[in-house]
Short mmCIF file of C-alpha atoms in Angstrom, two decimals:
data_model
loop_
_atom_site.label_atom_id
_atom_site.label_comp_id
_atom_site.label_asym_id
_atom_site.label_seq_id
_atom_site.Cartn_x
_atom_site.Cartn_y
_atom_site.Cartn_z
CA GLY T 28 -14.76 8.83 74.86
CA PRO T 29 -12.22 6.49 75.65
CA ALA T 30 -9.94 7.46 78.36
CA LEU T 31 -6.16 7.46 78.25
CA LEU T 32 -3.57 5.23 80.20
CA PHE T 33 -0.92 7.42 82.07
CA VAL T 34 2.00 6.14 83.90
CA LYS T 35 3.31 8.33 87.60
CA THR T 36 6.54 8.10 87.85
CA SER T 37 9.05 8.92 90.75
CA GLN T 38 12.44 10.13 90.12
CA GLY T 39 14.53 7.36 89.40
CA LYS T 40 12.40 4.43 89.40
CA GLU T 41 11.63 2.68 86.57
CA GLU T 42 8.32 1.48 87.33
CA GLY T 43 5.43 3.55 88.10
CA ARG T 44 1.80 3.51 88.44
CA ARG T 45 -0.52 3.11 85.79
CA PHE T 46 -3.97 5.49 85.85
CA TYR T 47 -6.85 6.30 83.65
CA ALA T 48 -6.98 9.91 82.54
CA CYS T 49 -9.46 12.61 80.72
CA SER T 50 -7.77 12.11 76.66
CA ALA T 51 -8.90 15.72 76.13
CA CYS T 52 -8.61 18.11 79.22
CA ARG T 53 -5.31 18.10 80.93
CA ASP T 54 -6.86 20.24 83.69
CA ARG T 55 -8.60 18.00 86.58
CA LYS T 56 -10.40 21.39 86.85
CA ASP T 57 -12.08 21.02 82.98
CA CYS T 58 -12.35 17.03 83.77
CA ASN T 59 -12.02 15.47 87.07
CA PHE T 60 -11.97 11.74 85.74
CA PHE T 61 -9.53 10.10 87.28
CA GLN T 62 -9.02 5.85 87.90
CA TRP T 63 -6.13 3.72 88.89
CA GLU T 64 -5.59 0.95 86.34
CA ASP T 65 -5.81 -1.88 88.98
CA GLU T 66 -8.69 -0.02 90.90
CA LYS T 67 -11.87 -2.24 91.24
CA VAL T 68 -14.55 0.33 90.73
CA SER T 69 -18.22 0.20 92.55
CA GLU T 70 -21.74 -0.04 90.62
CA THR T 71 -22.45 3.00 92.56
CA ARG T 72 -19.62 4.95 91.39
CA LEU T 73 -20.27 3.59 87.55
CA ALA T 74 -23.79 4.66 87.49
CA ALA T 75 -22.84 7.74 89.41
CA ARG T 76 -20.55 8.43 86.31
CA GLU T 77 -23.13 7.22 83.64
CA GLU T 78 -25.48 9.73 85.18
CA TYR T 79 -23.10 12.33 85.03
CA ASN T 80 -22.14 11.66 81.05
CA ARG T 81 -25.92 12.02 80.63
CA ASN T 82 -26.48 15.44 82.42
CA HIS T 83 -23.61 16.69 80.01
CA GLN T 84 -25.21 15.58 76.65
CA PRO T 85 -25.45 18.48 74.39
CA SER T 86 -29.04 19.85 74.51
CA PHE T 87 -29.90 18.78 70.42
CA THR T 88 -28.19 16.05 68.84
CA HIS T 89 -26.41 16.64 65.37
CA ARG T 90 -29.72 15.70 63.29
CA GLN T 91 -31.67 17.83 65.75
CA ASN T 92 -29.58 20.64 65.12
CA VAL T 93 -29.41 20.37 61.45
CA ASP T 94 -33.21 20.14 60.75
CA ARG T 95 -33.03 23.79 63.29
CA TYR T 96 -30.43 25.12 60.98
CA LYS T 97 -32.95 24.37 57.73
CA ASN T 98 -35.79 26.21 59.75
CA PHE T 99 -33.32 28.92 60.92
CA VAL T 100 -32.36 29.94 57.57
CA LEU T 101 -35.79 30.53 55.98
CA LEU T 102 -36.48 33.23 59.18
CA PRO T 103 -36.51 37.41 57.29
CA LEU T 104 -33.42 38.75 58.83
CA SER T 105 -35.32 40.19 61.60
CA LYS T 106 -35.99 37.32 63.51
CA ARG T 107 -32.36 35.38 63.00
CA ARG T 108 -30.75 35.94 66.45
CA PHE T 109 -27.76 34.07 67.92
CA CYS T 110 -27.94 33.79 71.96
CA GLN T 111 -24.16 34.61 72.96
CA GLU T 112 -24.27 33.20 76.70
CA CYS T 113 -25.58 29.22 75.19
CA GLN T 114 -23.78 29.77 71.73
CA GLN T 115 -26.94 28.50 69.98
CA LEU T 116 -29.28 29.77 66.59
CA LEU T 117 -32.29 30.38 68.45
CA LEU T 118 -35.81 29.70 66.79
CA PRO T 119 -38.77 32.18 67.73
CA ALA T 120 -40.56 30.42 70.11
CA GLU T 121 -37.05 30.07 71.82
CA TRP T 122 -36.94 33.68 72.58
CA GLU T 123 -38.39 33.70 75.50
CA LYS T 124 -36.03 31.08 77.60
CA HIS T 125 -33.05 33.41 76.22
CA SER T 126 -34.65 36.59 77.21
CA ASP T 127 -31.96 38.00 80.17
CA HIS T 128 -29.24 36.17 77.62
CA GLN T 129 -27.12 38.61 75.62
CA PHE T 130 -27.72 37.97 71.93
CA LEU T 131 -26.49 39.02 68.36
CA CYS T 132 -29.69 40.15 65.91
CA ASN T 133 -30.09 40.20 62.50
CA ILE T 134 -27.90 36.99 61.87
CA THR T 135 -26.65 37.27 58.18
CA THR T 136 -25.66 34.19 55.41
CA ALA T 137 -22.21 35.69 55.61
CA GLN T 138 -22.10 35.08 59.35
CA LEU T 139 -23.75 31.71 58.77
CA LYS T 140 -20.92 30.69 56.59
CA SER T 141 -18.26 31.90 58.88
CA PRO T 142 -19.41 30.48 62.22
CA SER T 143 -15.87 30.18 63.61
CA GLN T 144 -16.01 34.25 63.49
CA LEU T 145 -19.70 33.86 64.84
CA LEU T 146 -18.75 31.40 67.92
CA TYR T 147 -16.55 32.83 70.69
CA PRO T 148 -13.14 30.58 70.69
CA LEU T 149 -12.61 27.95 73.35
CA GLU T 150 -9.02 29.39 74.43
CA ASN T 151 -8.22 27.09 77.58
CA LYS T 152 -4.97 25.90 76.89
CA LYS T 153 -5.07 22.62 78.61
CA THR T 154 -8.56 21.71 76.98
CA ASN T 155 -9.49 23.29 73.44
CA ALA T 156 -6.86 26.06 72.74
CA GLN T 157 -8.76 27.01 69.79
CA TYR T 158 -6.66 29.11 67.83
CA LEU T 159 -7.62 30.43 64.54
CA PHE T 160 -6.33 30.56 61.50
CA ALA T 161 -5.30 34.01 60.21
CA ASP T 162 -6.61 34.91 56.69
CA ARG T 163 -3.11 35.21 55.38
CA SER T 164 -2.04 31.68 56.12
CA CYS T 165 -6.00 30.24 55.43
CA LYS T 166 -5.56 31.44 52.07
CA PHE T 167 -1.95 30.45 51.73
CA LEU T 168 -2.63 26.71 53.20
CA LEU T 169 -6.03 26.75 50.19
CA ASP T 170 -3.94 27.94 47.40
CA LEU T 171 -1.32 25.79 48.08
CA LEU T 172 -3.22 22.34 48.35
CA ILE T 173 -5.51 23.49 44.87
CA ASP T 174 -1.67 23.97 43.29
CA LEU T 175 -0.56 20.86 44.77
CA GLY T 176 -3.74 18.82 42.96
CA PHE T 177 -5.60 17.85 46.29
CA ARG T 178 -9.27 17.94 45.65
CA ARG T 179 -10.54 16.46 49.10
CA VAL T 180 -9.31 17.93 52.26
CA LEU T 181 -10.02 15.95 55.36
CA SER T 182 -9.63 19.13 57.73
CA VAL T 183 -8.92 17.80 61.55
CA GLY T 184 -9.14 21.00 64.17
CA THR T 185 -8.86 23.27 61.40
CA PRO T 186 -12.21 24.92 60.94
CA ARG T 187 -11.54 28.13 59.59
CA LEU T 188 -10.05 26.21 56.46
CA HIS T 189 -13.00 24.16 56.70
CA GLU T 190 -15.69 26.83 56.59
CA MET T 191 -12.98 28.82 53.61
CA ILE T 192 -13.73 25.84 51.53
CA GLN T 193 -17.24 25.24 51.82
CA SER T 194 -17.76 29.26 51.65
CA LYS T 195 -16.13 29.31 48.02
CA ALA T 196 -17.68 26.02 46.86
CA SER T 197 -20.77 27.81 47.58
CA GLN T 198 -20.42 30.81 45.45
CA GLU T 199 -18.16 29.44 42.88
CA GLU T 200 -19.09 27.41 40.57
CA GLU T 201 -16.36 26.14 38.88
CA PHE T 202 -14.91 25.33 42.62
CA SER T 203 -14.36 21.62 43.09
CA VAL T 204 -12.64 21.37 46.60
CA LYS T 205 -14.57 19.39 49.01
CA SER T 206 -13.70 19.57 52.75
CA LEU T 207 -15.00 17.53 55.66
CA LEU T 208 -14.35 18.90 59.27
CA LEU T 209 -13.32 16.81 62.28
CA ASP T 210 -13.57 18.53 65.17
CA ILE T 211 -14.76 18.28 69.43
CA ASP T 212 -16.36 21.14 69.51
CA PHE T 213 -19.79 20.16 69.46
CA ARG T 214 -21.16 23.63 68.34
CA TYR T 215 -19.81 23.72 64.80
CA SER T 216 -23.22 20.53 64.08
CA GLN T 217 -25.59 24.02 64.31
CA PHE T 218 -23.88 24.83 60.94
CA TYR T 219 -22.93 21.90 58.96
CA THR T 220 -24.32 18.44 58.21
CA GLU T 221 -23.26 14.96 59.23
CA ASP T 222 -21.53 14.92 55.65
CA GLU T 223 -19.46 18.51 56.41
CA PHE T 224 -18.84 17.68 59.61
CA CYS T 225 -18.17 14.61 62.45
CA HIS T 226 -17.89 15.20 65.94
CA TYR T 227 -14.52 13.77 66.73
CA ASN T 228 -11.68 13.67 69.42
CA MET T 229 -8.39 13.83 68.09
CA PHE T 230 -6.33 12.69 71.19
CA ASN T 231 -8.26 9.23 71.54
CA HIS T 232 -9.31 8.59 67.63
CA HIS T 233 -13.21 8.56 68.99
CA PHE T 234 -16.19 9.48 66.59
CA PHE T 235 -19.07 10.76 68.87
CA GLY T 236 -21.58 9.80 66.36
CA GLY T 237 -20.80 6.00 66.40
CA GLU T 238 -20.31 4.01 63.04
CA ALA T 239 -22.30 6.45 61.11
CA ALA T 240 -19.62 9.21 61.63
CA ARG T 241 -16.74 7.02 61.08
CA GLU T 242 -18.55 5.66 57.86
CA THR T 243 -18.97 9.29 56.46
CA CYS T 244 -14.91 9.47 57.53
CA ARG T 245 -14.06 6.64 55.37
CA LYS T 246 -16.19 7.54 52.51
CA PHE T 247 -14.72 10.88 52.33
CA LEU T 248 -11.10 9.15 51.91
CA TYR T 249 -12.58 7.49 49.41
CA GLU T 250 -10.62 9.04 45.97
CA GLU T 251 -13.44 8.77 43.43
CA ASP T 252 -12.27 10.34 40.16
CA GLY T 253 -9.11 10.96 41.04
CA GLU T 254 -9.94 13.62 44.15
CA ARG T 255 -6.78 13.11 45.73
CA VAL T 256 -7.42 13.32 49.39
CA ILE T 257 -4.96 15.34 52.15
CA MET T 258 -5.23 15.66 55.96
CA VAL T 259 -4.69 18.85 57.47
CA THR T 260 -4.38 18.83 60.99
CA ASP T 261 -3.85 21.84 63.79
CA PRO T 262 -4.13 20.21 67.32
CA PRO T 263 -3.66 22.02 70.64
CA PHE T 264 -0.01 22.65 71.12
CA GLY T 265 -0.15 21.55 74.66
CA GLY T 266 -1.81 18.18 73.36
CA LEU T 267 0.20 14.74 74.01
CA VAL T 268 2.21 14.51 70.35
CA GLU T 269 1.85 10.51 71.26
CA ALA T 270 -1.81 10.21 71.30
CA LEU T 271 -2.02 12.83 68.35
CA ALA T 272 0.02 10.65 66.62
CA SER T 273 -1.55 7.13 67.51
CA SER T 274 -5.04 9.07 66.25
CA PHE T 275 -3.30 10.15 62.83
CA LYS T 276 -1.46 6.65 61.81
CA LYS T 277 -5.30 5.47 62.62
CA LEU T 278 -6.99 7.93 60.13
CA MET T 279 -4.05 7.11 57.60
CA ALA T 280 -5.05 3.58 58.23
CA MET T 281 -8.54 4.11 57.20
CA TRP T 282 -7.04 5.77 54.38
CA SER T 283 -5.19 2.77 53.22
CA GLU T 284 -8.04 0.35 53.45
CA THR T 285 -10.77 2.82 50.98
CA GLU T 286 -8.91 -0.34 48.54
CA LYS T 287 -7.48 1.90 46.15
CA GLU T 288 -4.73 0.92 43.35
CA GLY T 289 -1.37 2.44 44.90
CA HIS T 290 -2.15 3.11 48.12
CA ASP T 291 0.45 -0.05 49.42
CA ASN T 292 3.39 1.27 51.22
CA LYS T 293 2.35 4.82 50.96
CA GLU T 294 1.61 7.33 53.35
CA MET T 295 -1.86 9.46 53.53
CA PRO T 296 -0.33 13.17 52.39
CA MET T 297 -0.52 15.15 55.22
CA PHE T 298 0.14 18.77 56.99
CA TRP T 299 0.89 18.65 60.34
CA ILE T 300 0.67 22.27 61.99
CA PHE T 301 2.41 22.71 65.00
CA PRO T 302 5.66 24.60 66.87
CA TYR T 303 9.27 24.24 65.53
CA PHE T 304 9.80 22.62 68.94
CA PHE T 305 8.08 19.43 68.59
CA GLU T 306 10.03 18.94 65.31
CA SER T 307 12.25 15.74 67.10
CA ARG T 308 8.88 14.57 68.97
CA ILE T 309 6.67 14.52 65.46
CA LEU T 310 9.74 12.55 63.85
CA ASP T 311 9.70 9.86 66.27
CA PHE T 312 6.66 8.91 65.30
CA PHE T 313 6.85 9.75 61.08
CA PRO T 314 10.47 10.02 60.17
CA SER T 315 9.30 10.66 56.74
CA PHE T 316 8.19 14.00 57.55
CA SER T 317 9.75 16.95 57.50
CA MET T 318 9.24 20.62 58.87
CA MET T 319 8.68 23.92 56.64
CA ASP T 320 10.14 27.13 57.23
CA TYR T 321 6.51 28.67 56.11
CA GLN T 322 5.33 30.88 59.47
CA VAL T 323 2.13 29.80 60.48
CA ASP T 324 -0.13 32.76 62.14
CA TYR T 325 -3.54 33.05 63.85
CA ASP T 326 -6.27 35.68 64.40
CA ASN T 327 -6.72 35.61 68.23
CA HIS T 328 -3.27 34.56 69.61
CA ALA T 329 -1.06 37.47 71.02
CA LEU T 330 2.06 36.15 69.86
CA TYR T 331 2.02 33.85 67.04
CA LYS T 332 2.28 36.30 64.83
CA HIS T 333 3.90 36.42 60.74
CA GLY T 334 6.00 39.36 60.32
CA LYS T 335 7.54 40.11 64.16
CA THR T 336 10.94 40.23 64.20
CA GLY T 337 13.63 38.07 66.74
CA ARG T 338 12.03 35.45 69.22
CA ARG T 339 8.90 37.46 68.54
CA GLN T 340 8.06 35.23 65.57
CA SER T 341 5.67 32.29 65.44
CA PRO T 342 6.75 29.55 66.11
CA VAL T 343 3.87 27.78 64.25
CA ARG T 344 5.29 25.56 61.29
CA ILE T 345 4.58 22.97 58.54
CA PHE T 346 5.47 19.07 59.07
CA THR T 347 4.33 17.63 55.85
CA ASN T 348 5.15 13.88 54.09
CA LEU T 349 5.07 15.72 50.59
CA THR T 350 8.42 16.47 49.06
CA PRO T 351 9.42 19.62 50.60
CA SER T 352 10.96 20.93 47.21
CA MET T 353 6.62 20.49 45.98
CA ILE T 354 5.82 22.90 48.93
CA VAL T 355 6.29 27.00 47.09
CA LEU T 356 6.29 29.56 49.93
CA PRO T 357 5.63 33.06 49.16
CA GLU T 358 9.17 34.73 47.73
CA GLU T 359 7.07 38.17 48.56
CA GLU T 360 7.03 37.56 51.74
CA GLY T 361 10.78 36.75 52.36
CA TYR T 362 10.83 33.16 51.41
CA ARG T 363 13.29 31.58 48.78
CA PHE T 364 14.45 28.44 47.06
CA CYS T 365 17.78 26.61 48.40
CA THR T 366 19.13 24.93 45.28
CA VAL T 367 21.41 22.45 48.07
CA CYS T 368 18.80 21.92 50.35
CA GLN T 369 15.92 21.61 47.46
CA ARG T 370 13.10 23.50 49.36
CA TYR T 371 12.05 27.12 50.20
CA VAL T 372 13.77 28.67 53.53
CA SER T 373 13.04 32.13 55.21
CA SER T 374 15.46 34.45 54.29
CA GLY T 375 16.99 34.59 57.37
CA ASN T 376 17.69 30.72 56.93
CA GLN T 377 21.46 30.70 55.63
CA HIS T 378 23.08 27.21 54.15
CA CYS T 379 25.33 26.10 56.46
CA GLU T 380 28.44 24.65 54.72
CA MET T 381 29.51 22.51 57.34
CA CYS T 382 25.78 21.25 58.18
CA ASN T 383 24.80 20.92 54.31
CA SER T 384 21.77 22.33 55.49
CA CYS T 385 19.53 25.00 55.94
CA THR T 386 19.85 24.86 60.01
CA SER T 387 17.88 27.65 60.93
CA LYS T 388 14.27 26.13 63.07
CA ASP T 389 13.12 30.04 64.09
CA GLY T 390 13.47 32.33 61.37
CA ARG T 391 16.71 34.05 62.41
CA ARG T 392 20.21 33.21 60.96
CA TRP T 393 21.85 30.58 63.52
CA LYS T 394 25.59 30.06 63.67
CA HIS T 395 27.64 26.95 63.49
CA CYS T 396 29.54 25.78 66.80
CA VAL T 397 32.45 23.43 66.09
CA LEU T 398 32.66 22.10 68.97
CA CYS T 399 29.22 21.08 69.01
CA LYS T 400 29.23 20.37 65.30
CA LYS T 401 26.14 21.73 64.33
CA CYS T 402 24.36 25.04 64.34
CA VAL T 403 22.51 26.87 67.49
CA LYS T 404 20.97 29.92 68.01
CA PRO T 405 22.08 33.49 67.77
CA SER T 406 21.73 34.15 71.64
CA TRP T 407 23.36 30.93 72.63
CA PHE T 408 27.39 30.22 73.34
CA HIS T 409 29.47 27.45 73.86
CA CYS T 410 30.09 26.63 77.81
CA SER T 411 33.02 24.42 78.49
CA ASN T 412 31.42 23.18 81.85
CA CYS T 413 27.85 21.73 80.45
CA ASN T 414 29.92 20.81 77.15
CA CYS T 415 27.35 22.32 75.24
CA CYS T 416 25.75 25.46 73.90
CA THR T 417 23.14 27.38 76.06
CA LEU T 418 21.90 30.96 76.81
CA GLU T 419 25.14 33.32 78.29
CA LYS T 420 23.51 33.46 81.28
CA HIS T 421 22.70 30.38 82.46
CA SER T 422 23.09 27.73 86.07
CA CYS T 423 26.03 25.09 85.21
CA GLU T 424 24.46 23.26 88.11
CA LYS T 425 21.43 22.21 86.45
CA SER T 426 23.44 20.33 83.95
CA ASP T 427 24.17 17.49 86.74
CA VAL T 428 19.64 17.00 87.08
CA GLY T 429 19.14 13.90 85.78
CA CYS T 430 15.93 13.53 83.93
CA PHE T 431 12.64 13.27 86.16
CA VAL T 432 11.32 10.00 84.32
CA CYS T 433 14.42 7.69 84.54
CA GLY T 434 17.56 9.78 86.47
CA LYS T 435 19.91 9.60 83.79
CA ALA T 436 21.19 13.21 82.58
CA GLY T 437 21.71 14.25 79.06
CA HIS T 438 18.08 14.96 78.59
CA LYS T 439 14.90 16.58 80.41
CA ARG T 440 11.47 14.61 80.95
CA SER T 441 9.73 15.54 77.67
CA ALA T 442 12.50 13.90 75.23
CA CYS T 443 13.27 10.73 77.88
CA PRO T 444 13.44 8.00 75.41
CA SER T 445 11.33 5.47 78.49
CA LEU T 446 8.53 7.94 78.29
CA SER T 447 7.29 6.59 74.33
CA HIS T 448 8.10 3.01 75.71
CA THR T 449 5.82 3.42 78.77
#
């Protein structure tokens, strides 16, 4: 889809040179697209780019994949094969072509209903970062959504939540929740119809299926018969918050435009799942959001696991525009309700009288610094040279180094106010 416009800056200089680069891949090895904004591109180079794009299209269209799936499920178990190297369901006529590849045999209906466990997770942190919810977190999210009265879930980059909803809907007659998966991983088109999956890039709000896919999403957001919609998204943590926020606002605008009464001046309900240290960036774009204490954990991530202690706990949280008191967290996992804050907090998150808030972000008990006039991490101490709380073993000279973008002291490049303007 469309590239994003970036800027190369030099320390202390406000003006930088602008360039276009891939919206989805931050590593030039994964996508080498680069073009200065003011550069004139020759016809030859344009033609070469078109040729490259044509040669890198998927083997089958979404429609062809749907037809292939219909044929695949009609096969007896002994003839159901999945090529692990090509990550593709194989029909008997294609076996010979893949004869020297590793493949799985006897693919069951249960496996077809759980494609996220059949497919290899794409774990390149700078491109896909496909970390999948653990069952505990997935079940908690789904139960919470049902308790809150939502019947339609726009699953943006949350394949495991989508498949749990799809699986329950096919097994339980009274289960009334529907889901639409928007994801950049086109492999899912082998398992879901055009009404269940849209090939989508959340960094530039691009629907690869064009207007038909956009219309599918628009229809899904239309709240028929009072079926309330919520968007749940779990973006790659290395992704640009600005780009993500821009796309999410466009999805919210699609919801607002469905001409339903009562949408005026309201935001589409949303769960944005992201690490707690991005809180200030998310609130910059969505001031109505607040962060919940619930720790989201992942099956295939060594660090992001619930139940570990100290700094080894999962840093991933739920950011939402719903009223915090509505989000009930499981007491059996140590969460409790703070009557002053009117929200559920983790057991280690003690209410600070001076801040008048439960201030911990990482699950540990934080301490109040009178000089900083705020609560800080338990491992931090007040440094009189830096005039702020920081780690005990730190280099005070670093406090004099200015921001790389604007050259001013007091903040890092990631939090530079001029960055969002650029």
